[in-house]
PDB file of C-alpha atoms in Angstrom:
ATOM      1  CA  MET A   1     107.338 145.019 124.941  1.00 71.00           C
ATOM      2  CA  GLY A   2     106.920 141.537 123.443  1.00 82.00           C
ATOM      3  CA  ASP A   3     103.856 139.950 121.917  1.00 89.00           C
ATOM      4  CA  VAL A   4     101.303 138.320 124.145  1.00 90.00           C
ATOM      5  CA  VAL A   5     101.303 134.535 123.700  1.00 90.00           C
ATOM      6  CA  ASN A   6      98.309 132.375 124.493  1.00 94.00           C
ATOM      7  CA  LEU A   7      99.956 129.423 126.233  1.00 94.00           C
ATOM      8  CA  ARG A   8      97.036 127.062 125.649  1.00 96.00           C
ATOM      9  CA  ARG A   9      97.129 127.743 121.908  1.00 95.00           C
ATOM     10  CA  ALA A  10     100.944 127.378 121.816  1.00 94.00           C
ATOM     11  CA  ARG A  11     100.733 124.031 123.657  1.00 96.00           C
ATOM     12  CA  LYS A  12      98.104 122.702 121.243  1.00 97.00           C
ATOM     13  CA  LEU A  13     100.114 123.888 118.237  1.00 96.00           C
ATOM     14  CA  LYS A  14     103.225 122.119 119.552  1.00 96.00           C
ATOM     15  CA  GLY A  15     101.196 118.929 120.114  1.00 97.00           C
ATOM     16  CA  ARG A  16      99.889 119.050 116.531  1.00 97.00           C
ATOM     17  CA  ASP A  17     103.418 119.513 115.179  1.00 97.00           C
ATOM     18  CA  ASP A  18     104.662 116.537 117.206  1.00 97.00           C
ATOM     19  CA  SER A  19     101.745 114.412 115.972  1.00 97.00           C
ATOM     20  CA  ALA A  20     102.454 115.403 112.389  1.00 96.00           C
ATOM     21  CA  LYS A  21     106.116 114.383 112.723  1.00 96.00           C
ATOM     22  CA  THR A  22     105.145 111.016 114.247  1.00 96.00           C
ATOM     23  CA  ALA A  23     102.559 110.431 111.506  1.00 95.00           C
ATOM     24  CA  ALA A  24     105.108 111.189 108.793  1.00 93.00           C
ATOM     25  CA  ALA A  25     107.572 108.709 110.317  1.00 92.00           C
ATOM     26  CA  ASN A  26     104.853 106.035 110.548  1.00 91.00           C
ATOM     27  CA  ARG A  27     103.838 106.581 106.927  1.00 89.00           C
ATOM     28  CA  LEU A  28     107.408 105.866 105.878  1.00 85.00           C
ATOM     29  CA  ALA A  29     107.685 102.786 108.064  1.00 82.00           C
ATOM     30  CA  PHE A  30     104.246 101.246 107.674  1.00 88.00           C
ATOM     31  CA  GLY A  31     102.643 103.064 104.753  1.00 86.00           C
ATOM     32  CA  ARG A  32     102.540 100.202 102.280  1.00 86.00           C
ATOM     33  CA  THR A  33      99.288  99.010 100.800  1.00 88.00           C
ATOM     34  CA  LYS A  34      98.133  95.440 101.220  1.00 90.00           C
ATOM     35  CA  ALA A  35      98.821  94.810  97.539  1.00 93.00           C
ATOM     36  CA  GLU A  36     102.434  95.991  97.919  1.00 90.00           C
ATOM     37  CA  VAL A  37     102.926  93.766 100.954  1.00 88.00           C
ATOM     38  CA  ARG A  38     101.497  90.740  99.120  1.00 95.00           C
ATOM     39  CA  LEU A  39     103.647  91.440  96.067  1.00 94.00           C
ATOM     40  CA  THR A  40     106.781  91.559  98.197  1.00 91.00           C
ATOM     41  CA  GLN A  41     105.831  88.303  99.947  1.00 94.00           C
ATOM     42  CA  ALA A  42     105.153  86.613  96.594  1.00 96.00           C
ATOM     43  CA  GLU A  43     108.508  87.761  95.234  1.00 95.00           C
ATOM     44  CA  ARG A  44     110.327  86.439  98.310  1.00 95.00           C
ATOM     45  CA  GLU A  45     108.508  83.093  98.066  1.00 97.00           C
ATOM     46  CA  LEU A  46     109.353  82.782  94.367  1.00 97.00           C
ATOM     47  CA  GLU A  47     113.013  83.534  95.050  1.00 96.00           C
ATOM     48  CA  ARG A  48     113.080  80.965  97.878  1.00 95.00           C
ATOM     49  CA  LYS A  49     111.583  78.336  95.574  1.00 95.00           C
ATOM     50  CA  ARG A  50     114.150  79.106  92.877  1.00 95.00           C
ATOM     51  CA  ILE A  51     117.008  78.698  95.319  1.00 92.00           C
ATOM     52  CA  ASP A  52     115.547  75.457  96.727  1.00 90.00           C
ATOM     53  CA  ALA A  53     115.141  74.066  93.207  1.00 89.00           C
ATOM     54  CA  HIS A  54     118.884  74.392  92.624  1.00 87.00           C
ATOM     55  CA  ARG A  55     119.950  72.485  95.723  1.00 85.00           C
ATOM     56  CA  LEU A  56     122.074  69.423  95.118  1.00 82.00           C
ATOM     57  CA  GLN A  57     120.756  67.631  98.196  1.00 78.00           C
ATOM     58  CA  PRO A  58     117.328  68.197  99.742  1.00 63.00           C
ATOM     59  CA  ASP A  59     117.150  69.861 103.111  1.00 65.00           C
ATOM     60  CA  LYS A  60     117.163  67.261 105.913  1.00 66.00           C
ATOM     61  CA  ARG A  61     114.507  69.153 107.856  1.00 68.00           C
ATOM     62  CA  GLU A  62     111.977  68.933 105.030  1.00 62.00           C
ATOM     63  CA  GLU A  63     112.262  65.206 104.250  1.00 60.00           C
ATOM     64  CA  PRO A  64     112.475  62.817 107.209  1.00 60.00           C
ATOM     65  CA  ARG A  65     114.362  59.662 106.307  1.00 58.00           C
ATOM     66  CA  ASP A  66     113.475  56.199 107.594  1.00 64.00           C
ATOM     67  CA  ASP A  67     116.807  54.418 108.103  1.00 57.00           C
TER      68      ASP A  67
END
């Protein structure tokens, strides 16, 4: 004969395993600290400013001309 399985306990164990998998996926996707997020934003802003500084003509959207 097979082992007796408590269905309530098995259901709860499966739910915990599913929650753990979801939590692990969320940690990979969203698990950055505020400092890391700010650092990334600052690096992107610095790179954008560097690129804009090397433009030959200013962007028309930024400077309205009065002709």
